[in-house]
Coordinates of C-alpha atoms in Angstrom, one line a residue:
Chain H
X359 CA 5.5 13.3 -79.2
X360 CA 7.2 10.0 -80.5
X361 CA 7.8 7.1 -78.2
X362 CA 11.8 6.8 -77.7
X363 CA 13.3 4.5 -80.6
X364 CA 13.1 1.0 -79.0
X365 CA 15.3 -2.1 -81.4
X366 CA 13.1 -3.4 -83.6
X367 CA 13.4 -6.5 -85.5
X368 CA 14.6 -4.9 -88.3
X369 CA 17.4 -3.2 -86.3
X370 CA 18.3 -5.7 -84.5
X371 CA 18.9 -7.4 -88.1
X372 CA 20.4 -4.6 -89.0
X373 CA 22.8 -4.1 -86.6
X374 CA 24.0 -7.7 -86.6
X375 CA 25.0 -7.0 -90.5
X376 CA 26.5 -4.1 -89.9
X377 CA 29.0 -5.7 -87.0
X378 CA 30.5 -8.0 -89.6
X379 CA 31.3 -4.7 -91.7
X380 CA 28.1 -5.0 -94.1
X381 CA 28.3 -1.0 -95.4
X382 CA 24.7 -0.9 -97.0
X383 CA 23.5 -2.6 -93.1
X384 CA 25.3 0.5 -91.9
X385 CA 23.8 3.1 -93.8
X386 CA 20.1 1.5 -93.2
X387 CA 20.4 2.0 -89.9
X388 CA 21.9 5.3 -90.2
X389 CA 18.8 6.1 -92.0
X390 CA 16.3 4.6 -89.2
X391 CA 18.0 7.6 -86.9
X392 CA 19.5 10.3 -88.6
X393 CA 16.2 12.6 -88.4
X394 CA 16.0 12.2 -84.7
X395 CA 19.6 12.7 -84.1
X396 CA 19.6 15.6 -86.1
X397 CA 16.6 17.0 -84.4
X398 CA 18.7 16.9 -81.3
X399 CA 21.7 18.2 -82.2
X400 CA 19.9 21.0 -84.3
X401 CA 18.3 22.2 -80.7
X402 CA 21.3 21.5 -79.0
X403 CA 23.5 23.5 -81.4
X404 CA 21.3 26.1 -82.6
X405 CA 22.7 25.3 -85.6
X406 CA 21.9 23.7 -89.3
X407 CA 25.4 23.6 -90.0
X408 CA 26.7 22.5 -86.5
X409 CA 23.8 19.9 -86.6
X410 CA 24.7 18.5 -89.6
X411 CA 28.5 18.3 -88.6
X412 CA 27.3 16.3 -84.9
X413 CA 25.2 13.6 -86.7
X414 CA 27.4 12.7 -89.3
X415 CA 30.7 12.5 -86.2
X416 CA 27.8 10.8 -84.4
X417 CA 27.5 8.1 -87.0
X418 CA 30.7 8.0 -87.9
X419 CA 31.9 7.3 -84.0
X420 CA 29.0 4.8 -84.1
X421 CA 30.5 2.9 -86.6
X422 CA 34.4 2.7 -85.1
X423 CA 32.4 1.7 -82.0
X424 CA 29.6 -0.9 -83.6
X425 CA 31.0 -3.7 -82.1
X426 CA 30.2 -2.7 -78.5
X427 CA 26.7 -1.7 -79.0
X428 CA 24.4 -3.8 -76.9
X429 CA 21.9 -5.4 -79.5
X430 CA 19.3 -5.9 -76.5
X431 CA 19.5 -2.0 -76.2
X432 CA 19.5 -1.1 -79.6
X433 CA 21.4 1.6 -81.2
X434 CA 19.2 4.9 -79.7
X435 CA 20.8 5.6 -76.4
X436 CA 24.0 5.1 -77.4
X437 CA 23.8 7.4 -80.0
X438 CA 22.2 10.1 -78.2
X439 CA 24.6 9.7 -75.9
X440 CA 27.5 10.4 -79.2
X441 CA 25.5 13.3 -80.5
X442 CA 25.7 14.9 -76.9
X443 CA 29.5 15.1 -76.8
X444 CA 30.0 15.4 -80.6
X445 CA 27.6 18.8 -80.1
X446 CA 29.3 19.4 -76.7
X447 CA 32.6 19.4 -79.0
X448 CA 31.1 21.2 -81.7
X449 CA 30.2 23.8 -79.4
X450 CA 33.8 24.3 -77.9
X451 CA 35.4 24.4 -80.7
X452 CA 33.0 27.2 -81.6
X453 CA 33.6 29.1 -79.0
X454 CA 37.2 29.0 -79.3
X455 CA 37.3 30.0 -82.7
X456 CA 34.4 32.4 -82.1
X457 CA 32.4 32.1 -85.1
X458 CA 29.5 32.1 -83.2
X459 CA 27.8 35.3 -82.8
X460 CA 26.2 35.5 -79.2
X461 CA 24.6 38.5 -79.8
X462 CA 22.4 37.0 -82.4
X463 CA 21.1 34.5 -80.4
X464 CA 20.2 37.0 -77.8
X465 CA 18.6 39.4 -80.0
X466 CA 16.1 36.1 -81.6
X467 CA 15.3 35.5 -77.7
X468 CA 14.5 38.7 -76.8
X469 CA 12.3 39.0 -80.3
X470 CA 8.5 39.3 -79.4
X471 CA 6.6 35.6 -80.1
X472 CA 3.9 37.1 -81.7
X473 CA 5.5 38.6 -84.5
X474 CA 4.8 37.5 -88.2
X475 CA 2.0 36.4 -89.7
X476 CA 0.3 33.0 -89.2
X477 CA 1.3 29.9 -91.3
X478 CA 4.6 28.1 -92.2
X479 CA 6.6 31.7 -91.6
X480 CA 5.5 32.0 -88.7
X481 CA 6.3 28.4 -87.5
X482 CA 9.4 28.9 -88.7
X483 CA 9.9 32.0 -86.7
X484 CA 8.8 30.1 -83.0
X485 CA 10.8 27.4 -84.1
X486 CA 14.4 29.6 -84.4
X487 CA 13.2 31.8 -81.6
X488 CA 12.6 28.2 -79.4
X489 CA 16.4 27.6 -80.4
X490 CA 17.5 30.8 -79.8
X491 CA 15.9 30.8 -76.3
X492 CA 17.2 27.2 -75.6
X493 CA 21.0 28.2 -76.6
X494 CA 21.0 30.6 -73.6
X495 CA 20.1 27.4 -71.7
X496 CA 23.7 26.1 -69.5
X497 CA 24.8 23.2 -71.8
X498 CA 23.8 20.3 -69.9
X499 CA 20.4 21.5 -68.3
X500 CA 20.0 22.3 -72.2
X501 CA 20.7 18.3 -72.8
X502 CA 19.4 16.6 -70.4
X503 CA 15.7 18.9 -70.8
X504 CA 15.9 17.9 -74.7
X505 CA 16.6 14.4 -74.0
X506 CA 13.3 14.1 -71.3
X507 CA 10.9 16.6 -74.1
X508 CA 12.2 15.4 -77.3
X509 CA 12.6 12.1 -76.9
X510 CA 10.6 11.0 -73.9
X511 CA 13.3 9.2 -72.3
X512 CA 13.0 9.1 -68.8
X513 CA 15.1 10.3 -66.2
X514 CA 17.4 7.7 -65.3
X515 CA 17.6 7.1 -69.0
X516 CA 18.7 11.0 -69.6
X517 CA 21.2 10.1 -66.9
X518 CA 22.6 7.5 -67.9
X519 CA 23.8 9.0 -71.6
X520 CA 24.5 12.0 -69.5
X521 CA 27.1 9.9 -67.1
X522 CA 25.2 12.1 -64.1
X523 CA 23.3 10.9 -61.4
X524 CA 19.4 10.7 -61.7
X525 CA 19.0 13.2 -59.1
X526 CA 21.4 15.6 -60.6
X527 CA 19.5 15.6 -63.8
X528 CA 16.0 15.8 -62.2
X529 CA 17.6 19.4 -60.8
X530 CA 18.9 20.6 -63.9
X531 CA 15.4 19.4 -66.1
X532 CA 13.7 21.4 -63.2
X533 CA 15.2 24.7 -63.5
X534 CA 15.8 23.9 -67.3
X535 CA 12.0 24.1 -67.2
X536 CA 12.0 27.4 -64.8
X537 CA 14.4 29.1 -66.7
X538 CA 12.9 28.3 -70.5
X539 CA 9.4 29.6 -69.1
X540 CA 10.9 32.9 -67.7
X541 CA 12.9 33.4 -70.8
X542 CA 10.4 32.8 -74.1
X543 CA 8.2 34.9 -71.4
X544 CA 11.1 37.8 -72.1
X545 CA 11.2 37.6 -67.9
X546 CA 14.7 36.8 -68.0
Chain F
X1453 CA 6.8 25.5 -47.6
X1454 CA 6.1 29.0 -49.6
X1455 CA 5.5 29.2 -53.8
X1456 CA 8.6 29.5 -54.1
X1457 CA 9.8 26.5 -52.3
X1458 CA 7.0 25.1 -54.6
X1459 CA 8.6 26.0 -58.0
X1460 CA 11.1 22.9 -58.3
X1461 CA 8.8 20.7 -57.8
X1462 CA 5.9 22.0 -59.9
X1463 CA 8.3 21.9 -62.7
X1464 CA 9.2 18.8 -62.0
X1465 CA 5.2 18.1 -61.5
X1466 CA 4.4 18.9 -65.2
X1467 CA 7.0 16.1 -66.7
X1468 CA 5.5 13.5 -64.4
X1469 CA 8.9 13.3 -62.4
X1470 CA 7.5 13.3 -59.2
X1471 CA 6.9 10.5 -56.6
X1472 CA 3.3 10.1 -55.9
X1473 CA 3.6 11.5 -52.5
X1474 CA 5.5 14.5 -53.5
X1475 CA 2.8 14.6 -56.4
X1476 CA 0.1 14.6 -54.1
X1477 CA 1.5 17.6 -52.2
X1478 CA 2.1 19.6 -55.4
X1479 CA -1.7 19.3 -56.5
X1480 CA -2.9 20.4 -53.0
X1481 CA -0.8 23.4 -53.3
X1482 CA -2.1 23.9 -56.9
X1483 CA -5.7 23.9 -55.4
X1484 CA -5.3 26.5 -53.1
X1485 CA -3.0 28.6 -55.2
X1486 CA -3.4 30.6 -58.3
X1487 CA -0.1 31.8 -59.0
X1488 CA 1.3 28.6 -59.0
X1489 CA -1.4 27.0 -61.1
X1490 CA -0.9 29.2 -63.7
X1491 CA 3.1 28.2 -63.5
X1492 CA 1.8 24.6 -64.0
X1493 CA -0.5 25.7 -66.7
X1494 CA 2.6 27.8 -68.5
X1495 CA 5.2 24.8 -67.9
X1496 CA 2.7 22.3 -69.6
X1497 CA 2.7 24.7 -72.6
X1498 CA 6.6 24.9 -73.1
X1499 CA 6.9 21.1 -72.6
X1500 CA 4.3 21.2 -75.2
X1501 CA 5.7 23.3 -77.5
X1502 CA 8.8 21.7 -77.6
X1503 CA 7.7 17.8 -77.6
X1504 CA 5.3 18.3 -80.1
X1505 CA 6.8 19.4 -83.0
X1506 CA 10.3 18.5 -84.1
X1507 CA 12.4 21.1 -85.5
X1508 CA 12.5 21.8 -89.5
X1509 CA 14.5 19.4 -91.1
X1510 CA 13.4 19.5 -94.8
X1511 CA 16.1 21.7 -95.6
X1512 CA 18.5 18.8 -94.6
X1513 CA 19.6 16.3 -97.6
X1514 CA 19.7 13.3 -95.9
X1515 CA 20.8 11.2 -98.5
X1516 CA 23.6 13.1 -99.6
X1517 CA 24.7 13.0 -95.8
X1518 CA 24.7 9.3 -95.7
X1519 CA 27.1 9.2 -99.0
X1520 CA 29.8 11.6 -96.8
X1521 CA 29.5 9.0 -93.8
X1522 CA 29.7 6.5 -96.1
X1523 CA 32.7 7.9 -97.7
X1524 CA 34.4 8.9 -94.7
X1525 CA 33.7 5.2 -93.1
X1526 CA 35.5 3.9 -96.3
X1527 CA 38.3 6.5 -96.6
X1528 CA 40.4 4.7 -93.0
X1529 CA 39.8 1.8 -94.7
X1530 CA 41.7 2.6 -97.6
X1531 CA 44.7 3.9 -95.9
X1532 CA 45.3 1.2 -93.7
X1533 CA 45.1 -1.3 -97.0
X1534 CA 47.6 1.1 -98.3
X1535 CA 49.5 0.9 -95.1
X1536 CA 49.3 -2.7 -94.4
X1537 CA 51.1 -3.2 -98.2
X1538 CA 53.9 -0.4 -97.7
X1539 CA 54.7 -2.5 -94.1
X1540 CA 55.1 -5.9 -95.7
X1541 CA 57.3 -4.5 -98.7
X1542 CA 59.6 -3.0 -95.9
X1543 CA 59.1 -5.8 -93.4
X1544 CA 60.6 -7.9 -96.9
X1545 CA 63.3 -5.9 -97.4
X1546 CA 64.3 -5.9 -94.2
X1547 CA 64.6 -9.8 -94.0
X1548 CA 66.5 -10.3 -97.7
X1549 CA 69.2 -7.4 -95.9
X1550 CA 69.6 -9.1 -92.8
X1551 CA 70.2 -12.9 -94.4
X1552 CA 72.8 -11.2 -97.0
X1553 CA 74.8 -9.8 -94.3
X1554 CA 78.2 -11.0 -93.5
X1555 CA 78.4 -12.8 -89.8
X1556 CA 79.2 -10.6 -87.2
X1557 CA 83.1 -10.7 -85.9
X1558 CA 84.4 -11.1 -82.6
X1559 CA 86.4 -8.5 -81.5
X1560 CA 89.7 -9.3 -81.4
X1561 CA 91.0 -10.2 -77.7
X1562 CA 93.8 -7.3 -77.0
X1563 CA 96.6 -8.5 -75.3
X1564 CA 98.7 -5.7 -74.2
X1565 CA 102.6 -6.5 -73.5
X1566 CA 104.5 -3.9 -74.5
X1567 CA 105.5 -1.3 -71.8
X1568 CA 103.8 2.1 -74.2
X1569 CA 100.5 0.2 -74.4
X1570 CA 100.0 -0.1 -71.1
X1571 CA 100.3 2.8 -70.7
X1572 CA 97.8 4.0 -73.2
X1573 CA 95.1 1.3 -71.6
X1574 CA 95.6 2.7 -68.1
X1575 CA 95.1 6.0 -69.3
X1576 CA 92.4 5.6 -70.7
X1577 CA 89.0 6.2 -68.8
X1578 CA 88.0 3.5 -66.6
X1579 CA 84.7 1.9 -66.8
X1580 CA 82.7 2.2 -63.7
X1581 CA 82.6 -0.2 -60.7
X1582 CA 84.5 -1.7 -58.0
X1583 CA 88.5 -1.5 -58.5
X1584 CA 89.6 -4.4 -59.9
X1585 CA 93.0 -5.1 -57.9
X1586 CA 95.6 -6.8 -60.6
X1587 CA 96.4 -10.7 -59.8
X1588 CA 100.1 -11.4 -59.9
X1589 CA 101.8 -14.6 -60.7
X1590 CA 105.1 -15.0 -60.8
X1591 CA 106.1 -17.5 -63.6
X1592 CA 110.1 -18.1 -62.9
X1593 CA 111.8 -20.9 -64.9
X1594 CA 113.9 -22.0 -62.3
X1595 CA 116.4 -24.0 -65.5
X1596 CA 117.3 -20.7 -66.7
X1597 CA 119.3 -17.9 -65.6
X1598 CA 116.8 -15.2 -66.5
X1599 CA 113.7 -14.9 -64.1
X1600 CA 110.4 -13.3 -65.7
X1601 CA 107.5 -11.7 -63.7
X1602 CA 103.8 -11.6 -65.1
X1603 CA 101.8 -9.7 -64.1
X1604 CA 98.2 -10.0 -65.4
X1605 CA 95.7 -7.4 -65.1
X1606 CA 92.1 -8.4 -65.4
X1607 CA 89.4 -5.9 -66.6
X1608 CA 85.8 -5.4 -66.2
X1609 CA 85.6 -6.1 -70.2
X1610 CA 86.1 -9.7 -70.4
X1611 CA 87.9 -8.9 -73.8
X1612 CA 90.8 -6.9 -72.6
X1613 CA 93.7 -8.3 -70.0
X1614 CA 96.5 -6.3 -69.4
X1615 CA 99.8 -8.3 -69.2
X1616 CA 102.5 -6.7 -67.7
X1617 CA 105.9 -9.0 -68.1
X1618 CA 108.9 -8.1 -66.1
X1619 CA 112.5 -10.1 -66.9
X1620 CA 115.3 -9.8 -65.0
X1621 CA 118.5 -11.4 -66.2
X1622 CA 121.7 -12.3 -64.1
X1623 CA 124.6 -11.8 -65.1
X1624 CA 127.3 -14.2 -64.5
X1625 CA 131.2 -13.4 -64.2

């Protein structure tokens, strides 16, 4: 796993330029995060598409924002924290409009691990069966396990982008863990 | 405490979330139980499985996603150039209207004497507020023959008095 994104020199440079309205400064540090924030939204969505549509709001709300962003803190939690809501959105909106198809979902989770051959297709296959199974997840045990997993923060850290308390999320990463177990085990 | 009062915590356990007492009890419980160890074994797999690799994002074109940020960062700027120019045409406008303008008259101050006015004024609706009772003076001219009331209404609009005049003529034999 890759240690949390920590300001670096660079970013910090970076993010100085890009508070006086220096574009190119922007998009540098747009690309310093983009993978991981798209990483995170793709598991929180379950969604190329919807992934695509959270990082870009996320970076776009960065910017309209860059001016209160802590330089001693760097831009990572802050934008974790943006890519939560903006896929919390994404989601809603969704499920208004209904263009997501539940049943899909349940069908990958309930799909046997083992199928498929080794290799690249089958990576592929445990990685959309791994999203499939974490979209059943409730939406913030869902967050706040991806945000302790995938990017090692710790647990007052998940809390903090979360805006819960730290023992709240230490109860929701704990059954997020129970329940993930139970359901890639198809014991759910 | 039974296994299943052990679950929480041994999923808590696995992501090193546990204080060191409550981690000490969790590994004595592992010891002498099975079951459980093989939840701690499963857990540690899934956490696993999930930090390890990072989902597929080759299919993404990053660049191309920077140029729509980009271009969507730019667009607000655009408009509220656009905006900012339409305002000071108007706000220019405005001014050059308002210094051509004539000066503003008074209105005329109505002074009501005649008997079918007065009339018309007191039927007319009444602003609100207290009753303002009429002052009367009586303005004789004691050299003539002919004595003359006035009566002078005031109203709440400092504009409009209501004179009421009232002559009354001897006549001599």
């Amino acid at each position: 796993m890759d240690d949390p994104p920590e300001p670096t020199v660079g970013e910090a440079r970076l993010l100085a330029l890009a508070k006086t309205g220096d574009l190119d400064a922007f998009e540098q540090l747009v690309a310093l995060h983009e993978r991981r924030v798209f990483s995170l939204a793709l598991r929180l969505t379950g969604s190329v598409e919807d992934a695509k549509d959270a990082t870009q709001e996320a970076f776009i709300r960065l910017h309209r924002k860059i001016g209160q962003i802590d330089s001693g803190r760097g831009v990572g939690p802050w934008l974790y924290s943006v890519a939560v809501n903006a896929c919390r959105d994404i989601g809603r909106e969704r499920q208004r409009s209904r263009l997501v198809a539940m049943e899909n979902w349940a069908s990958l989770a309930a799909a046997d691990s083992a199928a498929g051959p080794e290799g690249l297709y089958a990576d592929r296959q445990r990685e959309e069966r791994l999203r499939a199974v974490l979209h059943r997840l409730p939406e913030k045990e869902r967050a706040a396990l991806l945000l302790r997993e995938m990017e090692g923060l710790t647990t007052e850290e998940v809390a903090r982008i979360l805006g819960s308390s730290g023992a709240t999320v230490r109860s929701q990463i704990s059954m997020a863990r129970l329940k993930l177990r139970k359901l890639l085990r198809g014991k759910l | 405490m039974t296994c299943a009062d052990f679950e929480e915590r041994i999923a808590l356990y696995v992501g090193g979330d546990l204080t060191a007492d409550e981690r000490l009890a969790v590994e004595d419980h592992l010891r002498a139980c099975s079951a459980c160890a093989e939840l701690a074994r499963e857990l540690e797999e899934d956490r696993t499985r999930l930090a390890s690799r990072p989902p597929e994002t080759a299919e993404v074109d990053f660049a191309a996603m920077r140029r729509e940020i980009r271009r969507k960062i730019d667009r607000p700027r655009w408009i509220w150039k656009w905006i900012a120019a339409a305002a000071a045409v108007l706000l220019a406008v405005g001014v050059a209207s308002m210094l051509r303008r004539a000066p503003v008259k008074q209105a005329p101050i109505r002074l009501v004497a005649a008997q079918k006015e007065v009339a018309a004024v007191i039927a007319a609706p009444q602003p609100k507020g207290p009753v303002v009772r009429p002052r009367v003076r009586r303005a004789s001219a004691p050299e003539q023959s002919a004595s003359t009331v006035q009566i002078r209404l005031a109203t709440r609009d400092p504009n409009v008095t209501i004179i009421l005049l009232h002559e009354t003529r001897e006549v001599l034999q």
